[in-house]
Short mmCIF file of C-alpha atoms and ligand atoms in Angstrom, two decimals:
data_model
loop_
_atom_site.label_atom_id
_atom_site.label_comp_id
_atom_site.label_asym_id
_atom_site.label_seq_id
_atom_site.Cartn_x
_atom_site.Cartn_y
_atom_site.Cartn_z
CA UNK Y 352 69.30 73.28 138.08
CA UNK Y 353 67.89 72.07 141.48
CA UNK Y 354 64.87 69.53 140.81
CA UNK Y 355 64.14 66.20 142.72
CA UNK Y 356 66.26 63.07 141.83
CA UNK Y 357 64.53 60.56 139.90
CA UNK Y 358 64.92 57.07 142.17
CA UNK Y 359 66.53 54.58 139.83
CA UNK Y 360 67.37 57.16 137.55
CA UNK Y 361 70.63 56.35 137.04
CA UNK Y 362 73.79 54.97 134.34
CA UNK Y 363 75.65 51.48 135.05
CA UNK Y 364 79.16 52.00 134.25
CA UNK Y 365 81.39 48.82 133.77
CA UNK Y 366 85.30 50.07 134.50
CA UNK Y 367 88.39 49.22 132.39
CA UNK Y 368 87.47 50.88 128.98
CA UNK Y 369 89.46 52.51 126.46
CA UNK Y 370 86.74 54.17 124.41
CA UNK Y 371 87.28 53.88 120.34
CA UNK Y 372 85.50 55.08 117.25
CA UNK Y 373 83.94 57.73 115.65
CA UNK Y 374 81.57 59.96 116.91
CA UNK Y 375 79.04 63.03 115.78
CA UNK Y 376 78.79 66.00 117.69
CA UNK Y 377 75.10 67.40 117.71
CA UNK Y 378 74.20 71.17 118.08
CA UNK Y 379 75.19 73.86 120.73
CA UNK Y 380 72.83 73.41 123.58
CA UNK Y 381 74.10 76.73 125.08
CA UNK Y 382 73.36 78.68 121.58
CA UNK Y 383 70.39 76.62 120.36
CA UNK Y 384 68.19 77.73 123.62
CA UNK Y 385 69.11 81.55 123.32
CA UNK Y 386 68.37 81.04 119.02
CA UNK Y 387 65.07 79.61 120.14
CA UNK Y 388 64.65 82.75 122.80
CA UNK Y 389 65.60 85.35 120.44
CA UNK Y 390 62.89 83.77 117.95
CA UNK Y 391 60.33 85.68 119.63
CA UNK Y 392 61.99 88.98 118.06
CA UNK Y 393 60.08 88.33 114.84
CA UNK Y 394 56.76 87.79 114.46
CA UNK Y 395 56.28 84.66 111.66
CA UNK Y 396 58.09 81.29 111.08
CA UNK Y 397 61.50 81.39 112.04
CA UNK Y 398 63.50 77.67 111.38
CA UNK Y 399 66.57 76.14 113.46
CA UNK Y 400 68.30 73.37 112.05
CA UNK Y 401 71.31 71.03 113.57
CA UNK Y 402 69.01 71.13 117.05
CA UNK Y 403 69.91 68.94 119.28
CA UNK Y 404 67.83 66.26 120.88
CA UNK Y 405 68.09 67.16 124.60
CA UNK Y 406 65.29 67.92 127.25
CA UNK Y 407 66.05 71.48 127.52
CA UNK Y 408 65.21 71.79 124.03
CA UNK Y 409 62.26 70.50 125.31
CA UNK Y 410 61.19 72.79 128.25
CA UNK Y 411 62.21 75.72 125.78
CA UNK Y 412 59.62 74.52 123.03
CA UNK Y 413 57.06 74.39 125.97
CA UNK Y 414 57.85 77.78 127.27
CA UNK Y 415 57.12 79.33 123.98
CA UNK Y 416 53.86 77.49 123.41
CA UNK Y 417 53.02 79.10 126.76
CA UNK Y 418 54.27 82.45 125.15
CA UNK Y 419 51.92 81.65 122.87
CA UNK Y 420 54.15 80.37 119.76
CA UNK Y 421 53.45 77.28 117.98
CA UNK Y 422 56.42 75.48 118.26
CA UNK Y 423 57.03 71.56 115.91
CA UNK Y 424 60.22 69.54 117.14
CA UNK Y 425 61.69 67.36 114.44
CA UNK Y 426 63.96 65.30 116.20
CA UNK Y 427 64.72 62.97 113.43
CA UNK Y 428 65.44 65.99 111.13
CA UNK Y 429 66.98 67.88 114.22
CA UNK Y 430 64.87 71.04 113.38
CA UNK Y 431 62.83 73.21 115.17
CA UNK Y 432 59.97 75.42 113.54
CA UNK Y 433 59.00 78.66 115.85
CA UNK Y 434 55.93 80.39 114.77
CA UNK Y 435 55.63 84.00 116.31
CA UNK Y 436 52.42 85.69 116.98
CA UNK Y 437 52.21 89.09 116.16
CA UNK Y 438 52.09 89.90 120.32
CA UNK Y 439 53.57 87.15 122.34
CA UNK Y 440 52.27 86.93 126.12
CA UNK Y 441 54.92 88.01 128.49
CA UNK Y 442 54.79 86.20 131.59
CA UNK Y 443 57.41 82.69 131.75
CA UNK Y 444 56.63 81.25 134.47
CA UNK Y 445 58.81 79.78 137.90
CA UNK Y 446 57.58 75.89 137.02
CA UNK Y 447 59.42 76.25 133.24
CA UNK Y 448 62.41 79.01 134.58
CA UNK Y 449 63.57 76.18 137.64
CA UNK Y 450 63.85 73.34 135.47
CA UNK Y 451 66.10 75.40 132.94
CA UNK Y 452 68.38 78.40 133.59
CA UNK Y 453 68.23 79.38 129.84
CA UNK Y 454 64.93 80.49 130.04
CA UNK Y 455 66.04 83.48 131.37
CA UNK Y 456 66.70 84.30 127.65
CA UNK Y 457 62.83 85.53 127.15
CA UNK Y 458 63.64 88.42 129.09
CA UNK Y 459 65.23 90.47 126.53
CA UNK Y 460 63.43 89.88 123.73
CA UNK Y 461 60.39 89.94 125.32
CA UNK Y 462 60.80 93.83 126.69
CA UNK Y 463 61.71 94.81 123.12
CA UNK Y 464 58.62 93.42 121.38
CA UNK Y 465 56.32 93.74 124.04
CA UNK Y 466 57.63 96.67 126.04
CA UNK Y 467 57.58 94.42 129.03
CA UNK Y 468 57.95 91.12 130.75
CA UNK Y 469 57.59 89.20 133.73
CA UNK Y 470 60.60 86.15 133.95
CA UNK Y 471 60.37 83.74 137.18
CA UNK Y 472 64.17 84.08 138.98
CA UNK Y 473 66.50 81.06 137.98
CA UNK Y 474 67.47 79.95 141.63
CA UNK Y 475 69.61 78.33 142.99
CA UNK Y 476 72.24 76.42 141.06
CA UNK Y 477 74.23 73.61 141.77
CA UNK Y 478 77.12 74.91 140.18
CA UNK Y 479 77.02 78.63 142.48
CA UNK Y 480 75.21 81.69 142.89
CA UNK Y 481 74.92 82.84 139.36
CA UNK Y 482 73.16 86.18 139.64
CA UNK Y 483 70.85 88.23 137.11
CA UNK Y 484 72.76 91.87 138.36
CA UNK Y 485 74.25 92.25 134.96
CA UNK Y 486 71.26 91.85 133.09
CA UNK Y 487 68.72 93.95 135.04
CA UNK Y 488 71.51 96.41 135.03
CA UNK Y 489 71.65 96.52 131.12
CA UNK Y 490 68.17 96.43 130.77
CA UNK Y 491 67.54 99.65 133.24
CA UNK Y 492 70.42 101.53 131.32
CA UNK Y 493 68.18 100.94 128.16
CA UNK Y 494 65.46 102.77 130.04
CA UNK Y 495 63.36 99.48 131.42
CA UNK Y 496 62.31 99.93 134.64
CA UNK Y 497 63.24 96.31 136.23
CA UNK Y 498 61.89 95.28 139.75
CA UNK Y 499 61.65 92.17 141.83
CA UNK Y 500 58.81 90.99 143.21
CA UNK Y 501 56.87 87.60 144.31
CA UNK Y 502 60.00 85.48 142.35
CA UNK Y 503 59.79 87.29 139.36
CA UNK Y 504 61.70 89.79 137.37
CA UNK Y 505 59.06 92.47 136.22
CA UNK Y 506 60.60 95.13 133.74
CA UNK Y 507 58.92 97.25 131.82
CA UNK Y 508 59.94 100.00 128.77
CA UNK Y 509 56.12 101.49 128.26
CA UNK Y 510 57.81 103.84 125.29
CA UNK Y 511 60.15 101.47 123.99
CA UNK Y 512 64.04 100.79 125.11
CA UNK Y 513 67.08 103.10 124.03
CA UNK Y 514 70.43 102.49 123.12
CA UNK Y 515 72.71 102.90 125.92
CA UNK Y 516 77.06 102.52 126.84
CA UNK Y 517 76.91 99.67 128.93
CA UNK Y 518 80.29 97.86 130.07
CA UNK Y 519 79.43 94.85 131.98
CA UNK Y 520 82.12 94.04 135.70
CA UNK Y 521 82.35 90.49 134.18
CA UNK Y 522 81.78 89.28 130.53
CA UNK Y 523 78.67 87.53 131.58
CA UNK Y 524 77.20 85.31 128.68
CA UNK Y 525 73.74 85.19 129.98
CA UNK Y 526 74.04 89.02 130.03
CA UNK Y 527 75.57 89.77 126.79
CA UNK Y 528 73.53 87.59 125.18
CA UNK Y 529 69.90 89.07 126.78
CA UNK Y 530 71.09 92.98 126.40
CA UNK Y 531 72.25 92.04 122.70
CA UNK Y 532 68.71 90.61 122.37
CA UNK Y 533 66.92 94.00 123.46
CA UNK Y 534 69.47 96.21 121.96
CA UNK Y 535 68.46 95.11 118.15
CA UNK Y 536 65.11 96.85 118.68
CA UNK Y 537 65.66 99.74 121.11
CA UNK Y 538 66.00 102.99 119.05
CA UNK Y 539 69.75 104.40 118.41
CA UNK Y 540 73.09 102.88 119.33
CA UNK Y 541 74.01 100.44 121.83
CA UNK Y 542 77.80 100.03 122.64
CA UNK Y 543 78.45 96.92 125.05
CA UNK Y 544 81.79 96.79 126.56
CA UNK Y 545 83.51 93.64 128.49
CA UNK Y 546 81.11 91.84 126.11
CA UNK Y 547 81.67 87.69 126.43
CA UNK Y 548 83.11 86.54 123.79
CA UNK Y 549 81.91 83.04 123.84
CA UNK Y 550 80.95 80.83 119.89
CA UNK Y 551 77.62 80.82 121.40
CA UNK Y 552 77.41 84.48 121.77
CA UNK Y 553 78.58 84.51 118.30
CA UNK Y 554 76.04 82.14 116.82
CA UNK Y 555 73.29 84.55 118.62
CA UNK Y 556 74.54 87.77 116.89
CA UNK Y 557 74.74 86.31 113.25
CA UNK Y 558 71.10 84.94 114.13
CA UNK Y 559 70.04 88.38 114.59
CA UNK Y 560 71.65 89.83 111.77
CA UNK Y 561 70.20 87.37 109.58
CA UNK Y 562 66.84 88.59 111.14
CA UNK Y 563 68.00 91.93 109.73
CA UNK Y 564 69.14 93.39 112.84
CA UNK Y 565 72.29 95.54 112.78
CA UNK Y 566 75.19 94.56 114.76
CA UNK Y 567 79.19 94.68 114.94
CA UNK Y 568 82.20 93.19 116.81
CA UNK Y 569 80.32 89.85 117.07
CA UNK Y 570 83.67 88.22 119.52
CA UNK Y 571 85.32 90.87 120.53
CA UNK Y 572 84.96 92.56 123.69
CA UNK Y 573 83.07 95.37 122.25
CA UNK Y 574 79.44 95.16 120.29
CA UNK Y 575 77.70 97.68 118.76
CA UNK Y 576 74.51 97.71 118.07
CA UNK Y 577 71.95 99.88 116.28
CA UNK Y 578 68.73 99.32 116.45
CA UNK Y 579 66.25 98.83 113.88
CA UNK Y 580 62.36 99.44 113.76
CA UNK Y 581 61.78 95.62 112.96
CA UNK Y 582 63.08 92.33 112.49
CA UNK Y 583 61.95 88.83 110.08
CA UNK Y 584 61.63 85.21 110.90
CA UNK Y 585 64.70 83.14 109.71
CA UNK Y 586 66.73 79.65 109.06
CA UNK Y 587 69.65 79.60 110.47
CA UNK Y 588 71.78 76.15 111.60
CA UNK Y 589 73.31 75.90 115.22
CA UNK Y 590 77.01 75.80 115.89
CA UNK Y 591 78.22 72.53 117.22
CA UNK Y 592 78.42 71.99 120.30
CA UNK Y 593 82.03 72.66 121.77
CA UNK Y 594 81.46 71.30 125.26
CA UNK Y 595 80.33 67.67 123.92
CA UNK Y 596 83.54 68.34 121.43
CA UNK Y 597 85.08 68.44 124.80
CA UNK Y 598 83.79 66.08 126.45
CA UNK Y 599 84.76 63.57 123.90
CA UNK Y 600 88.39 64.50 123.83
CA UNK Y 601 88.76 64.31 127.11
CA UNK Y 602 87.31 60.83 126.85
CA UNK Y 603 89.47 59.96 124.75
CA UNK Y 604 92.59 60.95 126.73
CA UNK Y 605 91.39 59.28 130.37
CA UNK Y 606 90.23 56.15 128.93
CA UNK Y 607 93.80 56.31 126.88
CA UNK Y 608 91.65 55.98 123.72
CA UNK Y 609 91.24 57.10 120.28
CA UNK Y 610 87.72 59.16 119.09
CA UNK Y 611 87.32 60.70 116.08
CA UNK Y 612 84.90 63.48 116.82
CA UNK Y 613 83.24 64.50 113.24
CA UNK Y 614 80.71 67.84 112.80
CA UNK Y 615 82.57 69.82 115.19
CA UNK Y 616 85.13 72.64 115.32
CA UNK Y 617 88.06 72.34 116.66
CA UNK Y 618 88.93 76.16 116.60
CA UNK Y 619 86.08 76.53 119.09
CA UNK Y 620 88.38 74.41 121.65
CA UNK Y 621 92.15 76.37 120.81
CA UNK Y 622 93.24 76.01 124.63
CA UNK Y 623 91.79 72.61 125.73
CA UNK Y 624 92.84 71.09 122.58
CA UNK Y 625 96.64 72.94 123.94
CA UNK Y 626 96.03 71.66 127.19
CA UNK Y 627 95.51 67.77 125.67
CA UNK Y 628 98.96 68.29 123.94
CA UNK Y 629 100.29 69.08 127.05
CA UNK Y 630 99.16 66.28 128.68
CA UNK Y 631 100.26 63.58 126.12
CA UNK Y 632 97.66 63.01 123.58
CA UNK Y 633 98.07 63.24 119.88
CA UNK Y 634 95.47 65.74 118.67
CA UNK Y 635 94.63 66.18 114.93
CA UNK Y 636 92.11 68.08 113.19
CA UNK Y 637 90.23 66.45 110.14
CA UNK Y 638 88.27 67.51 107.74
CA UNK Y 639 85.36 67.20 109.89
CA UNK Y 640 86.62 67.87 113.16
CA UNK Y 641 89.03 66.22 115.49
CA UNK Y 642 90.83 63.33 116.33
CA UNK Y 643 92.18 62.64 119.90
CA UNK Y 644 94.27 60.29 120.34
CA UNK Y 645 96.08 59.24 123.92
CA UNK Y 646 99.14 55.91 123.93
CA UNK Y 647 99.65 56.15 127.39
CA UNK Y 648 98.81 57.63 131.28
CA UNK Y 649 98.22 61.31 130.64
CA UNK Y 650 100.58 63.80 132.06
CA UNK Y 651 98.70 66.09 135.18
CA UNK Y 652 98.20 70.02 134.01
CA UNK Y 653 97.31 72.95 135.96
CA UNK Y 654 94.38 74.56 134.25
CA UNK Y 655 92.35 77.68 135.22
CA UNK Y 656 88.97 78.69 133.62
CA UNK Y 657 88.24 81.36 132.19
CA UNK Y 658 85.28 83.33 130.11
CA UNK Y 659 86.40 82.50 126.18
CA UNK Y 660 88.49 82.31 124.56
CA UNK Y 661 89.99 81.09 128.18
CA UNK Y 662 89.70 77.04 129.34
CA UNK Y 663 85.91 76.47 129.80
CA UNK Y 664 84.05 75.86 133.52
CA UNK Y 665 82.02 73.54 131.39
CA UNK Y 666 84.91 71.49 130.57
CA UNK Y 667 86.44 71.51 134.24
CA UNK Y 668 84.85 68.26 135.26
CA UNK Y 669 86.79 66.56 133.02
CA UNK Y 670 90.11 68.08 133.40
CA UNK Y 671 90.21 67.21 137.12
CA UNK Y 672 88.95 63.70 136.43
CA UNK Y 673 91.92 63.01 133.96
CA UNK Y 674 94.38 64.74 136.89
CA UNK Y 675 92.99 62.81 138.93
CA UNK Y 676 94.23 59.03 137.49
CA UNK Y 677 97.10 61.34 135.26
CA UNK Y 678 101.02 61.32 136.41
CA UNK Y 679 101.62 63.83 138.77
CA UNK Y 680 100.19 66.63 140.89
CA UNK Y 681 98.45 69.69 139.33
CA UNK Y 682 96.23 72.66 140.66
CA UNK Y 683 93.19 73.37 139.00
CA UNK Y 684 91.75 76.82 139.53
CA UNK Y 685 87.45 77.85 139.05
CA UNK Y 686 87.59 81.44 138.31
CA UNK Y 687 84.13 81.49 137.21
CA UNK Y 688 81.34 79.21 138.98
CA UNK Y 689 82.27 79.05 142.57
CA UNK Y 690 80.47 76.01 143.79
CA UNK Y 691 81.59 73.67 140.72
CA UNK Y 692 84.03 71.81 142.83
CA UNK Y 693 80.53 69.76 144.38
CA UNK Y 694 81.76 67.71 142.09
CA UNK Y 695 84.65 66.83 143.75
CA UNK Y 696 83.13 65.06 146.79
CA UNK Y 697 81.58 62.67 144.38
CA UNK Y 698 85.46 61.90 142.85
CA UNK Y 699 86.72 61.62 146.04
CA UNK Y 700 84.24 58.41 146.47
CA UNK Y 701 85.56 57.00 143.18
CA UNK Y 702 89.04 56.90 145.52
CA UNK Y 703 90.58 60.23 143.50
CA UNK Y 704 93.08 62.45 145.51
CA UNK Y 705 91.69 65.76 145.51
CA UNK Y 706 92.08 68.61 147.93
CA UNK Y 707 89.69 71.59 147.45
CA UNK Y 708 90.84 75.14 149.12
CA UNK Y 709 88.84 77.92 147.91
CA UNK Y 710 89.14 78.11 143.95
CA UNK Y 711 91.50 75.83 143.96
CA UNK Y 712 91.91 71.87 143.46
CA UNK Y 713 94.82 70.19 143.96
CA UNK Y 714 95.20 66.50 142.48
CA UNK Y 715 97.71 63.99 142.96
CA UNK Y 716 97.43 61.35 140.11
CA UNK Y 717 96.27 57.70 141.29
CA UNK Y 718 96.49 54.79 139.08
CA UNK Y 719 93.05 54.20 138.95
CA UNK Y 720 89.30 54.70 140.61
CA UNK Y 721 88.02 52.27 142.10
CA UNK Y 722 83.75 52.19 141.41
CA UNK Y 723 81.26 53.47 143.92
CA UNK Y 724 77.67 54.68 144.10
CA UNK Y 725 77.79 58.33 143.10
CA UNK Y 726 75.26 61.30 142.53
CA UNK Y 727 75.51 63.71 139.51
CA UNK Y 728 74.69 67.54 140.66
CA UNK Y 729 74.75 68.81 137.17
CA UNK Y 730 75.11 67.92 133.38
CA UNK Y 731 78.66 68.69 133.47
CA UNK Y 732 79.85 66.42 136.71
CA UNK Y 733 77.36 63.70 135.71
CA UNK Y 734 79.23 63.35 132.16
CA UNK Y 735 82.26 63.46 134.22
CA UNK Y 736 81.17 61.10 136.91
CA UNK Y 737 80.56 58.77 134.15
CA UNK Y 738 84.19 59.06 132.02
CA UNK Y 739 85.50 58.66 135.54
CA UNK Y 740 83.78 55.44 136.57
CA UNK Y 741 85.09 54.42 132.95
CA UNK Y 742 88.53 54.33 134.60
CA UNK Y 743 87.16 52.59 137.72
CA UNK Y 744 87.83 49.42 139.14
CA UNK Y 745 84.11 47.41 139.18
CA UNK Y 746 80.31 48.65 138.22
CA UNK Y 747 80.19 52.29 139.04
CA UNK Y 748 76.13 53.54 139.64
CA UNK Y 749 75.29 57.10 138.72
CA UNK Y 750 72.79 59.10 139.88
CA UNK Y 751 70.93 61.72 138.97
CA UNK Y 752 70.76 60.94 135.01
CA UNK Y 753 68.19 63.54 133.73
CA UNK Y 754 70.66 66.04 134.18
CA UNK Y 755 73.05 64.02 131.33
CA UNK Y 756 70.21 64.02 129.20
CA UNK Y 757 69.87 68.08 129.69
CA UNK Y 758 72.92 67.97 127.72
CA UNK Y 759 73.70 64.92 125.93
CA UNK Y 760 71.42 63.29 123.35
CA UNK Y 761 72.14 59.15 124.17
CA UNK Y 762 75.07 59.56 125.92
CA UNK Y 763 75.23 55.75 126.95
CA UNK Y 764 74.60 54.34 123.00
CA UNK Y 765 77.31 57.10 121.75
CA UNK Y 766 79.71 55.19 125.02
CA UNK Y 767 78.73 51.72 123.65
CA UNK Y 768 79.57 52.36 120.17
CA UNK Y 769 83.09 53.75 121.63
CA UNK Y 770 83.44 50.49 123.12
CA UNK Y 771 81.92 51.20 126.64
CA UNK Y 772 80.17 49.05 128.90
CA UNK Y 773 77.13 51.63 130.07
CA UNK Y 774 73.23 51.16 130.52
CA UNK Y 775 70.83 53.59 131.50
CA UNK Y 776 68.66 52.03 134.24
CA UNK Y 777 65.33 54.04 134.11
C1 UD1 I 1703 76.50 80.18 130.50
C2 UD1 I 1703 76.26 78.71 130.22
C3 UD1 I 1703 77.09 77.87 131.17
C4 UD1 I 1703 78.54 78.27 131.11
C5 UD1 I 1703 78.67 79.77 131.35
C6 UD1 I 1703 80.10 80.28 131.24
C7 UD1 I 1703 73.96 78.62 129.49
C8 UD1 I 1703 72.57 78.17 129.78
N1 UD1 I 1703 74.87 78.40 130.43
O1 UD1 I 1703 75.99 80.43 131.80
O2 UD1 I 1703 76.96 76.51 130.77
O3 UD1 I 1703 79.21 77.59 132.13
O4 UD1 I 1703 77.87 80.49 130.43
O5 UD1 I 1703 80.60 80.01 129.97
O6 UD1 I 1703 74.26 79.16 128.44
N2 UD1 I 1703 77.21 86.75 136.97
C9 UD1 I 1703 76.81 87.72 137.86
N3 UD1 I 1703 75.76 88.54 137.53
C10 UD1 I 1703 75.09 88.43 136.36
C11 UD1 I 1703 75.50 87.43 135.44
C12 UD1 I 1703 76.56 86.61 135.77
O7 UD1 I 1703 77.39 87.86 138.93
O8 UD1 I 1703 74.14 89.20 136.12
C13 UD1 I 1703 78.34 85.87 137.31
C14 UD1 I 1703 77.91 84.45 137.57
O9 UD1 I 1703 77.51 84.23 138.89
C15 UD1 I 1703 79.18 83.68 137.22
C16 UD1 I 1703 79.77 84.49 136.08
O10 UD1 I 1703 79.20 85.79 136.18
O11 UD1 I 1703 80.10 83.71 138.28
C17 UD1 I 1703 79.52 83.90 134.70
O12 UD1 I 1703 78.17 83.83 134.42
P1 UD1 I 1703 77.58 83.82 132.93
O13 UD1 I 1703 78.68 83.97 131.92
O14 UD1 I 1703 76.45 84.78 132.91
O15 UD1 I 1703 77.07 82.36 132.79
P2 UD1 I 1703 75.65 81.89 132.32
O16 UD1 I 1703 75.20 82.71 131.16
O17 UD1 I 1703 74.78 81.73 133.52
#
């Protein structure tokens, strides 16, 4: 999300490494935001475990003290206790919703227990336009009346919501996850069509059901939902998180590595674990995830992303990085987050040969980067901006290192104990 760079904020990257070990993959930050969210559904003490310790976590836990829950953050257990009052407060405000897209999560929940809510608008992204169409649209087919006004999202359902048919253009998570979230308490049955089919949305939907809520099709492109009068508080542990999966097995194939990546699953990742093949590396699940494995220069592959079970945006960072120092030429195609290629100007300063045109990037494999100052714009291209400096010539600088932390708990110890020469320099 847009917020002012930190000066001296930054990770010092030493080039030439060829990361090795073992390491553990924490929880989903994508699913355990929208678990702590969809806490507010139940008035009482509902417990996440396998929580991850990033700052988003963070800024959620705030926003639902200011919701009025009382909210206790166990990082050394990685837990999270959520206590519900019996009526939340309904307002989350612009300074919270800015730093954190997620936040956007309180909107459905908060309609069904409250009957309405006022949600600050997201913004701007770094990674493209990312609208809220989908949702308000769900929500106003449930009977909400949704309108926009002073930066906020004001909907409101004065005699409850109703189930509705709602088939979404695009299989939005954000959306499927915050009209699943309202659904559960509306009265009769919602059917959701073009749902997203994402783990995360998964994890969300067996949340709710152990809350006692009543739901079916959990991914597949059709939900159903009937609503029930009331839900409980609950435990429930977060998926891992496939993107860090990711991100790791990429590592391990640019660097020309070997990771073992334990606590994950590695049918979460089906085509970029395909696409890894593809390009050379020896992949092979264990009995606690996945090891990835790569002897030589990778091989370049055209990739396009897709919603799930399709080759994740999230992971497109990385897959143009390893193109970019891989044998050959290959075309990368965004179908989902038009700006994400920002990333790309930053490569291009680590020496890569990249050619953006529209959705498309086209890479012709270099030997190696050679190390520059460079900016991260998001958690995804400031992970990637890091692996790539990994295969740079000289001390790479990177910028912009709060939005790594957003999404990976100490990201520069996990590189050192693969080997790598990184610092964070607060
Ligand atoms: C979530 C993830 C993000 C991931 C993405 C796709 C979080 C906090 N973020 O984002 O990391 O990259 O899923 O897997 O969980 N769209 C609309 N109108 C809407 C909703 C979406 O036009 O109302 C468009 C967006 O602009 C985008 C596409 O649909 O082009 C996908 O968005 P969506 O799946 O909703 O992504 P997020 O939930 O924002």
């Amino acid at each position: 999300m847009a917020q002012p760079a930190h000066e001296g904020d930054r990770f010092r990257v030493v080039g030439g490494a060829h990361l090795q070990g073992d390491v553990r993959v924490c929880g989903a930050k994508n699913s355990v935001l929208k678990l702590m969210a969809a806490a507010l559904l139940a008035p009482g003490l509902t417990r996440l475990t396998n929580v991850p310790d990033i700052a988003d976590v963070k800024i959620m836990a705030e926003l639902l003290t200011r919701l009025g829950c009382k909210v206790e953050l166990d990082i050394k257990k990685s837990e999270v206790s959520i206590n519900v009052p019996e009526k939340p407060s309904h307002r989350a405000e612009y300074d919270l919703v800015r730093k954190m897209r997620a936040s956007i999560n309180v909107l459905g929940p908060l309609v069904a227990r409250c009957g309405e809510a006022e949600v600050a608008l997201p913004g701007g992204d770094a990674i493209g336009s990312r609208g809220l169409d989908y949702h308000i649209k769900g929500l106003m087919e449930m009977g909400a009346k949704v309108r926009n006004e002073h930066g906020y999202v004001i909907a409101k359902a004065e005699n409850g919501l109703h189930g509705a048919e709602i088939s979404l253009d695009f299989p939005s998570v954000g959306a499927t996850e915050n009209i699943m979230t309202a659904a559960v308490l509306a009265q009769g049955i919602t059917i959701l069509d073009n749902a997203a089919r994402e783990p995360d949305v998964v994890d969300l939907g067996e949340f709710l059901i152990s809350m006692g809520a009543d739901i079916e099709g959990l991914g597949t492109p059709t939900i159903t939902i009937r609503g029930v009068a009331s839900l409980k508080p609950t435990i429930h542990a977060t998926i891992p998180d496939r993107i860090v999966t990711g991100t790791w097995a990429f590592a391990a194939a640019i660097t020309q590595g070997d990771i073992r990546i334990h606590g994950c699953r590695a049918s979460d990742l089906e085509v970029p674990l395909e696409k890894l093949v593809s390009a050379g590396a020896v992949v092979t699940t264990t009995n606690d995830g996945v090891r990835v494995r790569m002897e030589h220069r990778p091989k370049a592959i055209d990739v396009s992303t897709l919603p799930y079970p399709g080759f994740p945006t999230d992971l497109q960072p990385f897959i143009i990085t390893m193109n970019s120092i891989a044998d050959g030429d290959a075309i990368v195609t965004e179908n989902v987050f038009e700006s994400r290629f920002i990333f790309v100007n930053e490569l291009l300063r680590l020496g890569a040969n990249v050619r953006v045109d529209g959705h498309h990037a086209a890479t012709r494999g270099i030997d190696h980067l050679s190390s520059a100052p460079v900016v991260a714009t998001d958690i995804r291209a400031g992970a990637g901006l890091i692996i790539a400096a990994l295969v740079a010539d000289g001390i790479t600088m990177v910028e912009g290192g709060f939005h790594i932390d957003r999404g990976y708990p100490n990201f520069a110890e996990q590189l050192r104990s693969l080997g790598a020469d990184v610092t964070r320099v607060e």
